[in-house]
Amino acid sequence: MNVIAPALDAQTEMLTLLENAVAAHANVVQVRVDGESAVIETLATGTVVDARQVPLSFCAELLPAAFGLCDESDGYQYNSSRSARMTGLKVPLPKGLTMVFNQFFPARDGQRHLVARLTYDSDTCCGTCGG
């Protein structure tokens, strides 16, 4: 597992995570809490294709930045439960990606802190995310 330092710009970091996920044709990027750190995992059909460890404190930058990229994002408070869609309204999504449905959760050891589900141009929407 790679350990990465916090990026200077958390929104750029989130977009880089999405670009890497698209390159792997992954369908989920998730952040899991692991003690005093967090693990950012990229999954393709349930299989982890990339995992990086970051300080848990970095999530206080990354999650609000990810929420800020979402359509109609409003006053998100870190460590609250929210969901929001990213459709490219605020920033262009990587080529081939039509939507990212983000679910934010409070930090709990062993639990997911963020789940970002990726929808591609060729995917058929089931309607559960409002897309």
PDB file of C-alpha atoms in Angstrom:
ATOM      1  CA  MET A   1       0.000   0.000   0.000  1.00  0.00           C
ATOM      2  CA  ASN A   2       1.348   3.411  -0.949  1.00  0.00           C
ATOM      3  CA  VAL A   3       1.418   6.235   1.579  1.00  0.00           C
ATOM      4  CA  ILE A   4       0.798   9.668   0.112  1.00  0.00           C
ATOM      5  CA  ALA A   5       1.114  13.092   1.674  1.00  0.00           C
ATOM      6  CA  PRO A   6      -1.801  15.508   1.476  1.00  0.00           C
ATOM      7  CA  ALA A   7      -2.000  17.347  -1.835  1.00  0.00           C
ATOM      8  CA  LEU A   8      -1.746  21.109  -1.909  1.00  0.00           C
ATOM      9  CA  ASP A   9      -5.199  21.259  -3.492  1.00  0.00           C
ATOM     10  CA  ALA A  10      -7.706  18.677  -2.285  1.00  0.00           C
ATOM     11  CA  GLN A  11     -10.041  19.287  -5.248  1.00  0.00           C
ATOM     12  CA  THR A  12      -7.173  18.499  -7.620  1.00  0.00           C
ATOM     13  CA  GLU A  13      -6.479  15.359  -5.590  1.00  0.00           C
ATOM     14  CA  MET A  14     -10.128  14.275  -5.916  1.00  0.00           C
ATOM     15  CA  LEU A  15     -10.092  14.851  -9.672  1.00  0.00           C
ATOM     16  CA  THR A  16      -6.836  12.882  -9.940  1.00  0.00           C
ATOM     17  CA  LEU A  17      -8.447   9.997  -8.034  1.00  0.00           C
ATOM     18  CA  LEU A  18     -11.319  10.046 -10.525  1.00  0.00           C
ATOM     19  CA  GLU A  19      -8.964  10.169 -13.529  1.00  0.00           C
ATOM     20  CA  ASN A  20      -7.044   7.173 -12.178  1.00  0.00           C
ATOM     21  CA  ALA A  21     -10.294   5.329 -11.533  1.00  0.00           C
ATOM     22  CA  VAL A  22     -11.460   5.961 -15.101  1.00  0.00           C
ATOM     23  CA  ALA A  23      -8.118   4.694 -16.433  1.00  0.00           C
ATOM     24  CA  ALA A  24      -8.731   1.442 -14.511  1.00  0.00           C
ATOM     25  CA  HIS A  25     -12.422   1.460 -15.566  1.00  0.00           C
ATOM     26  CA  ALA A  26     -13.266   1.288 -11.871  1.00  0.00           C
ATOM     27  CA  ASN A  27     -16.788   1.784 -10.630  1.00  0.00           C
ATOM     28  CA  VAL A  28     -16.096   2.876  -7.023  1.00  0.00           C
ATOM     29  CA  VAL A  29     -13.615   5.073  -5.193  1.00  0.00           C
ATOM     30  CA  GLN A  30     -13.979   4.786  -1.446  1.00  0.00           C
ATOM     31  CA  VAL A  31     -12.291   6.122   1.645  1.00  0.00           C
ATOM     32  CA  ARG A  32     -12.197   3.778   4.637  1.00  0.00           C
ATOM     33  CA  VAL A  33     -11.126   4.733   8.139  1.00  0.00           C
ATOM     34  CA  ASP A  34      -8.321   2.573   9.554  1.00  0.00           C
ATOM     35  CA  GLY A  35      -7.430   3.768  13.045  1.00  0.00           C
ATOM     36  CA  GLU A  36      -5.680   7.131  12.804  1.00  0.00           C
ATOM     37  CA  SER A  37      -5.329   6.909   9.027  1.00  0.00           C
ATOM     38  CA  ALA A  38      -7.591   6.431   6.044  1.00  0.00           C
ATOM     39  CA  VAL A  39      -7.304   4.166   3.033  1.00  0.00           C
ATOM     40  CA  ILE A  40      -8.390   5.415  -0.381  1.00  0.00           C
ATOM     41  CA  GLU A  41      -9.387   2.412  -2.483  1.00  0.00           C
ATOM     42  CA  THR A  42     -10.304   2.193  -6.131  1.00  0.00           C
ATOM     43  CA  LEU A  43     -12.500  -0.795  -6.975  1.00  0.00           C
ATOM     44  CA  ALA A  44     -13.357  -2.359 -10.320  1.00  0.00           C
ATOM     45  CA  THR A  45     -16.315  -4.739  -9.982  1.00  0.00           C
ATOM     46  CA  GLY A  46     -15.568  -5.265  -6.304  1.00  0.00           C
ATOM     47  CA  THR A  47     -11.836  -5.888  -6.662  1.00  0.00           C
ATOM     48  CA  VAL A  48      -9.397  -3.356  -5.224  1.00  0.00           C
ATOM     49  CA  VAL A  49      -7.170  -2.152  -8.083  1.00  0.00           C
ATOM     50  CA  ASP A  50      -5.418   0.636  -6.151  1.00  0.00           C
ATOM     51  CA  ALA A  51      -5.078   1.485  -2.455  1.00  0.00           C
ATOM     52  CA  ARG A  52      -3.352   4.435  -0.832  1.00  0.00           C
ATOM     53  CA  GLN A  53      -3.022   5.331   2.813  1.00  0.00           C
ATOM     54  CA  VAL A  54      -3.426   8.947   3.920  1.00  0.00           C
ATOM     55  CA  PRO A  55      -3.554  10.640   7.311  1.00  0.00           C
ATOM     56  CA  LEU A  56      -7.108  10.702   8.645  1.00  0.00           C
ATOM     57  CA  SER A  57      -6.705  14.461   9.055  1.00  0.00           C
ATOM     58  CA  PHE A  58      -6.429  14.756   5.253  1.00  0.00           C
ATOM     59  CA  CYS A  59     -10.047  13.596   4.965  1.00  0.00           C
ATOM     60  CA  ALA A  60     -11.084  16.878   6.583  1.00  0.00           C
ATOM     61  CA  GLU A  61      -9.717  18.511   3.409  1.00  0.00           C
ATOM     62  CA  LEU A  62     -10.563  15.856   0.800  1.00  0.00           C
ATOM     63  CA  LEU A  63     -14.222  15.219   1.631  1.00  0.00           C
ATOM     64  CA  PRO A  64     -15.348  18.868   1.718  1.00  0.00           C
ATOM     65  CA  ALA A  65     -13.375  19.431  -1.503  1.00  0.00           C
ATOM     66  CA  ALA A  66     -15.147  16.489  -3.148  1.00  0.00           C
ATOM     67  CA  PHE A  67     -18.500  17.823  -1.943  1.00  0.00           C
ATOM     68  CA  GLY A  68     -17.610  21.254  -3.309  1.00  0.00           C
ATOM     69  CA  LEU A  69     -17.240  19.739  -6.798  1.00  0.00           C
ATOM     70  CA  CYS A  70     -20.781  18.365  -6.664  1.00  0.00           C
ATOM     71  CA  ASP A  71     -23.774  20.004  -8.325  1.00  0.00           C
ATOM     72  CA  GLU A  72     -25.790  22.283  -6.066  1.00  0.00           C
ATOM     73  CA  SER A  73     -23.463  21.676  -3.141  1.00  0.00           C
ATOM     74  CA  ASP A  74     -24.310  23.710  -0.099  1.00  0.00           C
ATOM     75  CA  GLY A  75     -23.093  23.881   3.493  1.00  0.00           C
ATOM     76  CA  TYR A  76     -21.532  20.454   3.941  1.00  0.00           C
ATOM     77  CA  GLN A  77     -20.055  19.940   7.377  1.00  0.00           C
ATOM     78  CA  TYR A  78     -17.192  17.469   7.595  1.00  0.00           C
ATOM     79  CA  ASN A  79     -18.176  14.299   9.490  1.00  0.00           C
ATOM     80  CA  SER A  80     -21.840  14.536   8.524  1.00  0.00           C
ATOM     81  CA  SER A  81     -23.871  12.179   6.360  1.00  0.00           C
ATOM     82  CA  ARG A  82     -24.736  13.631   2.965  1.00  0.00           C
ATOM     83  CA  SER A  83     -25.047  12.581  -0.636  1.00  0.00           C
ATOM     84  CA  ALA A  84     -24.519  14.585  -3.792  1.00  0.00           C
ATOM     85  CA  ARG A  85     -23.944  14.140  -7.520  1.00  0.00           C
ATOM     86  CA  MET A  86     -21.063  15.372  -9.610  1.00  0.00           C
ATOM     87  CA  THR A  87     -22.090  15.703 -13.275  1.00  0.00           C
ATOM     88  CA  GLY A  88     -19.504  18.120 -14.587  1.00  0.00           C
ATOM     89  CA  LEU A  89     -21.570  21.203 -13.847  1.00  0.00           C
ATOM     90  CA  LYS A  90     -18.745  22.783 -11.806  1.00  0.00           C
ATOM     91  CA  VAL A  91     -15.683  21.095 -13.287  1.00  0.00           C
ATOM     92  CA  PRO A  92     -15.236  18.827 -16.328  1.00  0.00           C
ATOM     93  CA  LEU A  93     -15.281  15.129 -15.494  1.00  0.00           C
ATOM     94  CA  PRO A  94     -12.711  12.765 -17.030  1.00  0.00           C
ATOM     95  CA  LYS A  95     -13.629  11.646 -20.551  1.00  0.00           C
ATOM     96  CA  GLY A  96     -16.199   8.856 -20.591  1.00  0.00           C
ATOM     97  CA  LEU A  97     -17.504   9.605 -17.099  1.00  0.00           C
ATOM     98  CA  THR A  98     -21.048  10.994 -16.933  1.00  0.00           C
ATOM     99  CA  MET A  99     -21.673  11.134 -13.205  1.00  0.00           C
ATOM    100  CA  VAL A 100     -20.195  10.447  -9.780  1.00  0.00           C
ATOM    101  CA  PHE A 101     -22.679   9.778  -6.983  1.00  0.00           C
ATOM    102  CA  ASN A 102     -20.995  10.596  -3.671  1.00  0.00           C
ATOM    103  CA  GLN A 103     -22.088   9.414  -0.240  1.00  0.00           C
ATOM    104  CA  PHE A 104     -20.377  11.004   2.762  1.00  0.00           C
ATOM    105  CA  PHE A 105     -20.383   9.421   6.221  1.00  0.00           C
ATOM    106  CA  PRO A 106     -18.943  10.342   9.645  1.00  0.00           C
ATOM    107  CA  ALA A 107     -15.481   8.908  10.331  1.00  0.00           C
ATOM    108  CA  ARG A 108     -15.833   5.572  12.148  1.00  0.00           C
ATOM    109  CA  ASP A 109     -12.991   3.105  12.523  1.00  0.00           C
ATOM    110  CA  GLY A 110     -13.318   0.267  10.030  1.00  0.00           C
ATOM    111  CA  GLN A 111     -16.150   1.991   8.177  1.00  0.00           C
ATOM    112  CA  ARG A 112     -16.420   3.820   4.883  1.00  0.00           C
ATOM    113  CA  HIS A 113     -16.066   7.601   5.091  1.00  0.00           C
ATOM    114  CA  LEU A 114     -16.783   8.346   1.416  1.00  0.00           C
ATOM    115  CA  VAL A 115     -18.192   6.204  -1.365  1.00  0.00           C
ATOM    116  CA  ALA A 116     -18.016   7.635  -4.884  1.00  0.00           C
ATOM    117  CA  ARG A 117     -19.869   5.545  -7.469  1.00  0.00           C
ATOM    118  CA  LEU A 118     -18.843   6.194 -11.062  1.00  0.00           C
ATOM    119  CA  THR A 119     -21.218   6.072 -14.006  1.00  0.00           C
ATOM    120  CA  TYR A 120     -19.809   5.874 -17.536  1.00  0.00           C
ATOM    121  CA  ASP A 121     -21.296   6.974 -20.870  1.00  0.00           C
ATOM    122  CA  SER A 122     -21.997   3.347 -21.751  1.00  0.00           C
ATOM    123  CA  ASP A 123     -23.625   2.435 -18.409  1.00  0.00           C
ATOM    124  CA  THR A 124     -27.350   2.005 -17.956  1.00  0.00           C
ATOM    125  CA  CYS A 125     -28.673   3.874 -14.943  1.00  0.00           C
ATOM    126  CA  CYS A 126     -30.842   1.911 -12.517  1.00  0.00           C
ATOM    127  CA  GLY A 127     -32.327   5.148 -11.146  1.00  0.00           C
ATOM    128  CA  THR A 128     -31.434   4.593  -7.487  1.00  0.00           C
ATOM    129  CA  CYS A 129     -29.028   7.540  -7.343  1.00  0.00           C
ATOM    130  CA  GLY A 130     -31.366  10.014  -9.013  1.00  0.00           C
ATOM    131  CA  GLY A 131     -29.275  10.065 -12.200  1.00  0.00           C
TER     132      GLY A 131
END
